[in-house]
Amino acid sequence: MANPKQEIKYTKLFINNQFVDAKSGKKFATINPATGTKLTDVAEGDKADVDLAVKAAQQAFARGSVWRNMDASARGKLLYKFADLIERDINILANLESLDNGKSFSDSVFDINCAIDTFRYYAGWCDKYHGNTIPADGPFFSLTRKEPIGIVGQIIPWNYPILMAAWKWGPVIATGCVSVLKPAEQTPLTALYLAALTKECGFPDGVINVITGYGPTAGQAITAHPDIRKVAFTGSVEVGKLIMEGAAKSNLKKVSLELGGKSPLVICDDVNLDEAVEIAFNAIFANHGQNCCAGSRTFVHEKIYDAFVVKAAKLASERKLGCPFDAATQQGPQVDEESFNKILSYIESAKKEGAKLEFGGKRFGTVGYFIEPTVFSNVTDNMKIAKEEIFGPVQSILKFKTLDEVIERANNTSFGLASGIVTNCINTALTFAQAIEAGSVWVNCYDAVVPQAPFGGYKQSEFNFIKKYFFLNQQYKN
């Protein structure tokens, strides 16, 4: 159950199945964004601690180790047990997530259930990574064997702390790799609790390691470490570029990057208007707008534009902001003061550039980092809010006339993570899906993410993910 006074048990680094202080003895504060007050102090890891974690991971991955000799099916059983323990402690984890991140308790529970599904999905894959036999010329027999890459460094953001950990750990464990993970400094608490559960369910020493700390120190040490063979990062384009640079300068380690977005959602004139408004509303305001896939450019056909704007502003005005542990709350605070100030600066820039403020645009309350759900109309492509990733609860509504026009405008961005279209015409949907430069294409829905489907992106939104994911809501009706 929701408990804003949840005990915080784990605040140290997790290395080799033990909670330990940082070598430097340093700590940093993690803040409750709903109040702006300190929750607790957490160990601040840096290069020395990353070195220790890598040594532990090397021992876990050594030829002949318990982990390397473990049957693939046994890894699957461990993942299933891990998922069961998360399910057992879902209320504790949700309390910690809401305290540290600010999202509503119900949203935290939803995210954790998605993480449980993710771990169970990968548990089923553990003994299903098969090689191939290859017809070879001459008297030869040829086959391939898929091997674990080794130590994987993983750096995750603060917007979905538990779910991001699941997306990173699931494939690593399933394939027999080992991990050194750095959670975001804003939200370290749930990663540490998950680490404790990996020990409880029987993961061998050194398979999972968690280093809490800052990007320029702990994160950079992971990126530059010569014995880490791959780094997986989710976050900003700017940091992604630094990670690629560090990987190249160290040992040419493999890199997977999931970066920013400025995703278009196109609303055609043949839609059920109320349903379309709701889809667009959830596409931008879910998770307080703190979502790299967020439908942050809402393109609406000129025939229904004015009616759409009125309904969008009304929905925003009805959204309930408040304490994450209040059952009525739909939107909590932004994650920290830096994000709070950045979002407000984008709102001011929109006003100055001539966008029309339909609702919101201000701080909500006097305590914590709350921002009203904000709706702008008369937004044009050249405005800052239409070009840059805001990462907050700001809906920018743009007008279009033809499908060809809106496809060109939607693709006119350096990002290409996600997209969506709401239409009652399958030909329109298919034309858009094939033409749009985005990894995910949602039709008559948005943010439909499932473990079974691939996830990719174009341009500066992704590196090393190339598939396009097309998801059609069959239940949508005009």
Coordinates of C-alpha atoms in Angstrom, one line a residue:
M1 CA 0.0 0.0 0.0
A2 CA 1.0 3.6 -0.5
N3 CA 3.3 4.7 2.3
P4 CA 5.1 8.1 2.2
K5 CA 7.1 7.1 5.3
Q6 CA 8.6 4.0 3.7
E7 CA 11.9 2.8 5.3
I8 CA 15.0 3.3 3.2
K9 CA 17.2 0.3 3.9
Y10 CA 19.8 0.4 1.1
T11 CA 22.0 3.4 0.5
K12 CA 25.5 1.9 -0.2
L13 CA 27.1 0.6 -3.3
F14 CA 26.3 -3.0 -4.3
I15 CA 29.6 -4.8 -5.3
N16 CA 30.1 -8.6 -5.4
N17 CA 26.8 -9.3 -3.6
Q18 CA 27.7 -6.9 -0.7
F19 CA 26.6 -3.4 0.2
V20 CA 29.7 -1.3 0.8
D21 CA 30.7 2.3 1.3
A22 CA 32.3 4.2 -1.5
K23 CA 36.1 4.1 -1.3
S24 CA 36.2 7.9 -0.9
G25 CA 33.6 7.8 1.8
K26 CA 31.6 10.4 0.0
K27 CA 27.8 10.6 -0.1
F28 CA 25.2 12.6 -1.9
A29 CA 21.7 13.5 -1.1
T30 CA 18.7 12.2 -2.9
I31 CA 15.7 14.5 -2.9
N32 CA 12.0 14.1 -2.6
P33 CA 10.8 16.2 -5.6
A34 CA 7.3 16.6 -4.1
T35 CA 8.7 18.5 -1.1
G36 CA 12.2 19.5 -2.2
T37 CA 13.6 18.0 1.0
K38 CA 16.3 15.3 1.5
L39 CA 15.2 11.7 1.7
T40 CA 18.6 10.3 2.6
D41 CA 22.3 10.3 1.8
V42 CA 23.6 7.7 -0.7
A43 CA 27.1 6.5 -1.3
E44 CA 28.9 8.4 -4.1
G45 CA 30.8 6.0 -6.2
D46 CA 33.6 7.0 -8.6
K47 CA 36.4 5.3 -10.7
A48 CA 37.8 3.4 -7.7
D49 CA 34.5 1.8 -7.0
V50 CA 33.9 1.0 -10.7
D51 CA 37.3 -0.7 -10.8
L52 CA 36.2 -2.9 -7.8
A53 CA 32.9 -3.7 -9.5
V54 CA 34.6 -4.6 -12.7
K55 CA 37.0 -7.0 -10.9
A56 CA 34.0 -8.6 -9.2
A57 CA 32.3 -8.9 -12.6
Q58 CA 35.4 -10.4 -14.2
Q59 CA 35.5 -13.1 -11.5
A60 CA 31.9 -13.9 -12.0
F61 CA 32.4 -14.2 -15.8
A62 CA 35.7 -16.1 -15.6
R63 CA 35.8 -19.4 -17.5
G64 CA 34.8 -22.2 -15.1
S65 CA 32.9 -19.8 -12.7
V66 CA 29.5 -20.7 -11.2
W67 CA 27.8 -18.2 -13.6
R68 CA 29.6 -19.4 -16.7
N69 CA 28.8 -23.1 -15.9
M70 CA 25.2 -22.4 -15.0
D71 CA 22.7 -24.0 -17.4
A72 CA 20.8 -21.5 -19.5
S73 CA 17.5 -22.9 -18.1
A74 CA 18.8 -22.3 -14.6
R75 CA 19.4 -18.6 -15.5
G76 CA 15.8 -18.5 -16.6
K77 CA 14.7 -19.9 -13.2
L78 CA 16.7 -17.2 -11.5
L79 CA 15.0 -14.5 -13.5
Y80 CA 11.6 -16.0 -12.8
K81 CA 12.4 -16.0 -9.1
F82 CA 13.7 -12.5 -9.3
A83 CA 10.4 -11.4 -10.9
D84 CA 8.5 -13.2 -8.1
L85 CA 10.4 -11.3 -5.4
I86 CA 9.7 -8.0 -7.1
E87 CA 6.1 -8.9 -7.2
R88 CA 6.2 -9.8 -3.5
D89 CA 7.8 -6.4 -2.6
I90 CA 5.9 -4.3 -5.2
N91 CA 4.4 -2.0 -2.6
I92 CA 7.9 -1.3 -1.0
L93 CA 9.4 -0.6 -4.4
A94 CA 6.5 1.6 -5.5
N95 CA 6.8 3.6 -2.3
L96 CA 10.5 4.1 -2.9
E97 CA 10.0 5.0 -6.6
S98 CA 7.3 7.6 -5.8
L99 CA 9.4 9.1 -3.0
D100 CA 12.5 9.4 -5.2
N101 CA 11.0 10.1 -8.6
G102 CA 7.7 11.9 -7.8
K103 CA 5.5 9.9 -10.0
S104 CA 2.1 8.8 -8.5
F105 CA 2.0 5.6 -6.6
S106 CA -0.3 4.0 -9.1
D107 CA 2.1 4.9 -11.9
S108 CA 4.9 3.3 -10.0
V109 CA 2.9 0.1 -9.5
F110 CA 2.1 0.1 -13.2
D111 CA 5.8 0.5 -14.1
I112 CA 6.9 -2.2 -11.7
N113 CA 4.3 -4.6 -13.2
C114 CA 5.8 -3.9 -16.6
A115 CA 9.3 -4.6 -15.2
I116 CA 8.0 -8.0 -13.8
D117 CA 6.6 -8.8 -17.3
T118 CA 10.0 -7.9 -18.8
F119 CA 12.0 -10.1 -16.5
R120 CA 9.6 -13.1 -17.1
Y121 CA 9.8 -12.5 -20.9
Y122 CA 13.6 -12.7 -20.8
A123 CA 13.5 -15.6 -18.5
G124 CA 11.8 -17.5 -21.3
W125 CA 14.6 -16.6 -23.7
C126 CA 17.5 -17.9 -21.6
D127 CA 17.7 -21.3 -23.3
K128 CA 16.4 -20.2 -26.7
Y129 CA 19.4 -18.3 -28.2
H130 CA 20.4 -20.7 -30.9
G131 CA 23.2 -20.8 -33.3
N132 CA 23.0 -22.0 -36.9
T133 CA 24.4 -24.7 -39.1
I134 CA 25.7 -23.4 -42.4
P135 CA 26.1 -25.3 -45.7
A136 CA 29.8 -25.1 -46.5
D137 CA 31.6 -25.9 -49.7
G138 CA 33.9 -28.9 -49.5
P139 CA 34.2 -31.6 -46.8
F140 CA 33.5 -29.1 -44.0
F141 CA 31.0 -28.7 -41.2
S142 CA 30.2 -25.1 -40.2
L143 CA 28.2 -23.8 -37.3
T144 CA 27.8 -20.6 -35.3
R145 CA 27.6 -20.3 -31.5
K146 CA 26.2 -17.3 -29.8
E147 CA 28.5 -16.2 -26.9
P148 CA 27.9 -13.7 -24.1
I149 CA 29.8 -10.5 -24.6
G150 CA 31.1 -10.3 -21.1
I151 CA 30.9 -7.3 -18.8
V152 CA 28.2 -4.8 -19.7
G153 CA 28.3 -1.3 -18.3
Q154 CA 24.8 0.2 -18.0
I155 CA 23.8 3.8 -17.3
I156 CA 20.1 4.5 -16.9
P157 CA 18.0 7.7 -16.5
W158 CA 15.6 8.8 -13.8
N159 CA 12.3 8.9 -15.6
Y160 CA 11.5 5.1 -15.3
P161 CA 14.1 3.9 -12.8
I162 CA 12.8 0.3 -12.2
L163 CA 11.6 -0.3 -15.7
M164 CA 14.9 1.0 -17.2
A165 CA 16.8 -1.4 -14.9
A166 CA 14.6 -4.2 -16.2
W167 CA 15.2 -3.3 -19.8
K168 CA 19.0 -3.3 -19.1
W169 CA 19.3 -6.3 -16.8
G170 CA 16.8 -8.7 -18.6
P171 CA 18.8 -9.3 -21.8
V172 CA 22.2 -9.2 -20.0
I173 CA 21.1 -12.0 -17.6
A174 CA 19.3 -14.0 -20.3
T175 CA 22.5 -14.2 -22.4
G176 CA 24.8 -15.0 -19.5
C177 CA 26.6 -11.6 -19.3
V178 CA 27.4 -9.7 -16.1
S179 CA 26.5 -6.1 -15.3
V180 CA 27.9 -2.9 -13.7
L181 CA 24.9 -0.6 -13.6
K182 CA 24.8 3.1 -12.6
P183 CA 21.4 4.5 -11.9
A184 CA 20.6 8.2 -12.2
E185 CA 21.8 10.2 -9.3
Q186 CA 18.3 11.6 -8.9
T187 CA 16.7 8.2 -8.4
P188 CA 19.2 5.6 -6.9
L189 CA 16.9 4.0 -4.3
T190 CA 15.0 1.4 -6.2
A191 CA 18.1 0.1 -8.1
L192 CA 19.7 -0.6 -4.8
Y193 CA 16.6 -2.4 -3.5
L194 CA 16.5 -4.5 -6.7
A195 CA 20.2 -5.4 -6.1
A196 CA 19.3 -6.7 -2.7
L197 CA 16.6 -8.9 -4.3
T198 CA 19.1 -10.4 -6.8
K199 CA 21.2 -11.6 -3.9
E200 CA 18.2 -13.0 -2.1
C201 CA 17.1 -15.0 -5.1
G202 CA 20.6 -16.5 -5.5
F203 CA 22.5 -14.7 -8.2
P204 CA 26.2 -15.6 -7.9
D205 CA 28.7 -13.0 -6.6
G206 CA 29.7 -10.3 -9.0
V207 CA 27.0 -10.9 -11.6
I208 CA 25.0 -7.8 -10.7
N209 CA 26.8 -4.6 -9.4
V210 CA 25.3 -1.2 -8.8
I211 CA 27.4 2.0 -8.5
T212 CA 25.5 5.0 -7.4
G213 CA 27.1 8.4 -8.3
Y214 CA 27.4 11.1 -10.9
G215 CA 27.8 10.9 -14.7
P216 CA 31.1 12.7 -15.0
T217 CA 32.7 10.5 -12.4
A218 CA 31.1 7.0 -12.1
G219 CA 29.4 7.1 -15.5
Q220 CA 32.6 8.2 -17.2
A221 CA 34.6 5.5 -15.5
I222 CA 32.2 2.9 -16.8
T223 CA 32.4 4.3 -20.3
A224 CA 36.2 4.4 -20.3
H225 CA 37.0 1.2 -18.5
P226 CA 39.1 -1.1 -20.7
D227 CA 37.6 -4.3 -19.4
I228 CA 34.0 -3.4 -20.0
R229 CA 33.1 -4.8 -23.4
K230 CA 29.8 -2.9 -24.0
V231 CA 28.1 0.1 -22.6
A232 CA 24.3 0.6 -22.8
F233 CA 23.0 4.1 -22.1
T234 CA 19.6 5.8 -22.1
G235 CA 19.6 9.5 -21.8
S236 CA 20.4 12.7 -23.6
V237 CA 22.0 13.1 -27.0
E238 CA 24.8 15.2 -25.5
V239 CA 25.8 12.5 -23.0
G240 CA 25.3 9.8 -25.7
K241 CA 27.9 11.5 -27.8
L242 CA 30.4 11.6 -24.9
I243 CA 29.8 7.9 -24.3
M244 CA 30.5 7.1 -27.9
E245 CA 33.7 9.2 -27.7
G246 CA 34.8 7.5 -24.5
A247 CA 34.1 4.0 -25.9
A248 CA 36.1 4.8 -29.0
K249 CA 39.1 6.2 -27.0
S250 CA 39.2 3.3 -24.5
N251 CA 38.8 -0.2 -26.1
L252 CA 36.3 0.3 -28.9
K253 CA 33.6 -1.3 -26.7
K254 CA 30.2 -1.9 -28.3
V255 CA 27.7 0.8 -27.6
S256 CA 23.9 0.9 -27.5
L257 CA 22.3 4.3 -27.1
E258 CA 18.6 5.3 -26.6
L259 CA 18.5 9.0 -26.7
G260 CA 16.1 11.9 -27.0
G261 CA 13.0 12.5 -29.1
K262 CA 10.7 15.2 -30.5
S263 CA 8.0 12.8 -31.6
P264 CA 5.1 13.8 -33.9
L265 CA 1.5 12.6 -33.3
V266 CA -0.7 13.3 -36.3
I267 CA -4.5 13.8 -35.8
C268 CA -6.4 13.4 -39.1
D269 CA -9.9 14.9 -39.8
D270 CA -11.7 11.5 -39.9
V271 CA -11.3 10.7 -36.2
N272 CA -13.5 10.4 -33.2
L273 CA -12.5 13.8 -31.8
D274 CA -12.9 12.9 -28.1
E275 CA -10.8 9.8 -28.4
A276 CA -8.2 11.5 -30.5
V277 CA -7.9 14.3 -27.9
E278 CA -7.5 11.7 -25.1
I279 CA -4.8 9.8 -27.1
A280 CA -2.8 13.0 -27.7
F281 CA -3.3 14.1 -24.1
N282 CA -1.8 10.9 -22.7
A283 CA 0.9 10.9 -25.3
I284 CA 2.4 14.1 -23.9
F285 CA 1.3 14.2 -20.2
A286 CA 2.0 10.6 -19.2
N287 CA 4.8 10.5 -16.6
H288 CA 4.6 14.3 -16.3
G289 CA 5.9 14.6 -19.9
Q290 CA 9.2 13.0 -18.8
N291 CA 9.3 10.5 -21.6
C292 CA 11.7 10.3 -24.5
C293 CA 8.9 8.9 -26.7
A294 CA 6.4 11.6 -25.7
G295 CA 4.2 12.9 -28.4
S296 CA 5.5 16.4 -28.0
R297 CA 4.4 17.7 -31.4
T298 CA 0.7 17.3 -31.8
F299 CA -0.2 17.9 -35.5
V300 CA -3.9 18.5 -36.0
H301 CA -5.8 18.8 -39.3
E302 CA -7.0 22.3 -40.0
K303 CA -10.7 21.2 -40.3
I304 CA -10.8 20.0 -36.7
Y305 CA -8.0 22.2 -35.2
D306 CA -10.1 24.7 -33.3
A307 CA -12.4 22.1 -31.7
F308 CA -9.4 19.9 -30.8
V309 CA -7.7 22.8 -29.0
V310 CA -10.7 23.6 -26.9
K311 CA -11.1 20.0 -25.8
A312 CA -7.3 19.6 -25.2
A313 CA -7.3 22.7 -22.9
K314 CA -10.3 21.3 -21.0
L315 CA -8.7 18.0 -20.4
A316 CA -5.6 19.7 -19.1
S317 CA -7.6 21.8 -16.7
E318 CA -9.2 18.7 -15.2
R319 CA -5.9 16.9 -14.5
K320 CA -5.3 16.4 -10.8
L321 CA -1.9 17.5 -9.4
G322 CA -0.7 16.7 -5.9
C323 CA 1.0 14.3 -3.5
P324 CA 2.1 11.1 -5.3
F325 CA 0.6 9.1 -2.5
D326 CA -2.9 10.6 -2.9
A327 CA -5.1 8.2 -4.8
A328 CA -6.7 11.1 -6.7
T329 CA -3.3 12.4 -8.0
Q330 CA -2.7 12.0 -11.7
Q331 CA 0.4 14.1 -12.0
G332 CA 3.2 14.6 -9.4
P333 CA 6.2 16.9 -9.5
Q334 CA 9.0 17.1 -12.1
V335 CA 12.1 15.1 -10.9
D336 CA 14.3 18.0 -9.7
E337 CA 14.8 21.7 -9.6
E338 CA 17.0 21.7 -12.7
S339 CA 14.2 20.1 -14.8
F340 CA 11.6 22.3 -13.2
N341 CA 13.4 25.5 -14.2
K342 CA 14.2 24.2 -17.7
I343 CA 10.6 23.5 -18.4
L344 CA 9.4 26.9 -17.2
S345 CA 12.0 28.5 -19.4
Y346 CA 10.6 26.7 -22.5
I347 CA 7.1 27.9 -21.5
E348 CA 8.4 31.5 -21.4
S349 CA 10.1 31.1 -24.8
A350 CA 6.8 29.9 -26.3
K351 CA 5.0 33.0 -25.1
K352 CA 7.7 35.3 -26.4
E353 CA 7.7 33.5 -29.8
G354 CA 3.9 34.0 -30.3
A355 CA 2.4 30.6 -29.3
K356 CA -1.0 31.0 -27.6
L357 CA -1.2 29.7 -24.1
E358 CA -4.5 27.8 -23.8
F359 CA -4.0 26.5 -20.3
G360 CA -1.4 26.2 -17.5
G361 CA 2.1 27.6 -17.9
K362 CA 2.8 28.2 -14.2
R363 CA 4.2 26.5 -11.2
F364 CA 1.5 24.6 -9.2
G365 CA 1.6 25.2 -5.5
T366 CA 4.5 26.6 -3.5
V367 CA 6.3 23.4 -2.4
G368 CA 8.0 20.9 -4.6
Y369 CA 8.7 20.9 -8.4
F370 CA 5.1 20.9 -9.7
I371 CA 4.2 22.5 -13.1
E372 CA 0.7 22.8 -14.4
P373 CA -0.2 20.8 -17.5
T374 CA 0.4 23.3 -20.2
V375 CA -1.3 23.6 -23.7
F376 CA -0.1 25.9 -26.5
S377 CA -1.9 26.4 -29.8
N378 CA -0.7 28.4 -32.9
V379 CA 2.6 26.7 -32.6
T380 CA 4.8 26.8 -35.7
D381 CA 7.7 24.6 -36.7
N382 CA 10.4 27.2 -36.1
M383 CA 9.5 27.8 -32.5
K384 CA 11.8 26.5 -29.8
I385 CA 9.1 24.3 -28.2
A386 CA 8.5 22.6 -31.6
K387 CA 12.2 21.8 -32.1
E388 CA 13.8 21.0 -28.8
E389 CA 13.0 18.3 -26.3
I390 CA 11.2 19.9 -23.3
F391 CA 10.8 16.7 -21.2
G392 CA 7.9 18.1 -19.4
P393 CA 4.1 18.5 -19.4
V394 CA 3.8 20.9 -22.3
Q395 CA 1.6 20.1 -25.3
S396 CA 2.4 22.0 -28.5
I397 CA -0.5 21.9 -31.1
L398 CA 0.4 22.6 -34.7
K399 CA -1.9 22.8 -37.7
F400 CA -1.6 20.9 -41.0
K401 CA -3.5 20.6 -44.3
T402 CA -2.3 17.5 -46.2
L403 CA -0.8 14.1 -45.3
D404 CA 2.3 14.7 -47.6
E405 CA 2.8 18.1 -45.9
V406 CA 2.7 16.7 -42.4
I407 CA 5.0 13.8 -43.1
E408 CA 7.6 16.2 -44.4
R409 CA 7.2 18.4 -41.4
A410 CA 7.2 15.5 -39.0
N411 CA 10.5 14.2 -40.5
N412 CA 12.1 17.6 -40.3
T413 CA 13.9 17.0 -37.0
S414 CA 17.2 15.6 -35.8
F415 CA 15.3 13.1 -33.8
G416 CA 13.5 9.9 -34.8
L417 CA 12.5 7.9 -31.8
A418 CA 8.7 7.6 -32.0
S419 CA 5.6 8.7 -33.8
G420 CA 1.9 8.2 -34.0
I421 CA -1.2 8.8 -36.2
V422 CA -4.9 8.8 -35.4
T423 CA -7.0 8.0 -38.4
N424 CA -9.9 5.8 -39.5
C425 CA -8.3 5.1 -42.9
I426 CA -5.9 2.1 -43.1
N427 CA -4.3 3.5 -46.3
T428 CA -3.5 6.8 -44.5
A429 CA -2.0 4.8 -41.6
L430 CA 0.1 2.6 -43.8
T431 CA 1.4 5.5 -45.9
F432 CA 2.4 7.4 -42.7
A433 CA 4.0 4.3 -41.1
Q434 CA 6.2 3.7 -44.1
A435 CA 7.2 7.3 -44.7
I436 CA 7.8 8.4 -41.1
E437 CA 11.4 8.3 -39.9
A438 CA 10.8 6.9 -36.4
G439 CA 11.5 3.7 -34.7
S440 CA 8.0 3.2 -33.2
V441 CA 4.9 4.0 -35.1
W442 CA 1.6 3.9 -33.1
V443 CA -1.7 3.9 -35.0
N444 CA -4.8 5.0 -33.0
C445 CA -2.8 4.6 -29.8
Y446 CA 0.4 5.8 -28.2
D447 CA 3.2 4.5 -26.0
A448 CA 2.1 0.9 -26.6
V449 CA 5.3 -0.8 -25.5
V450 CA 5.5 -4.5 -24.8
P451 CA 8.5 -6.8 -24.1
Q452 CA 7.8 -8.9 -27.2
A453 CA 8.3 -6.0 -29.7
P454 CA 11.5 -4.4 -30.9
F455 CA 12.4 -0.8 -30.1
G456 CA 14.5 1.4 -32.3
G457 CA 15.0 4.8 -33.7
Y458 CA 16.4 7.1 -36.5
K459 CA 19.0 9.8 -36.6
Q460 CA 20.2 11.1 -33.2
S461 CA 17.6 9.2 -31.2
E462 CA 19.2 5.8 -31.3
F463 CA 22.5 4.1 -32.0
N464 CA 22.7 0.3 -32.7
F465 CA 18.9 -0.1 -32.9
I466 CA 17.5 -0.3 -36.4
K467 CA 14.1 -1.9 -36.5
K468 CA 10.8 0.0 -37.0
Y469 CA 8.0 -1.0 -34.7
F470 CA 4.5 -0.7 -36.0
F471 CA 1.6 -1.0 -33.5
L472 CA -2.1 -0.7 -34.6
N473 CA -4.9 -0.4 -32.1
Q474 CA -7.5 -2.7 -33.6
Q475 CA -10.2 -1.6 -31.1
Y476 CA -10.2 2.1 -32.2
K477 CA -13.5 3.1 -33.7
N478 CA -14.6 6.3 -35.3

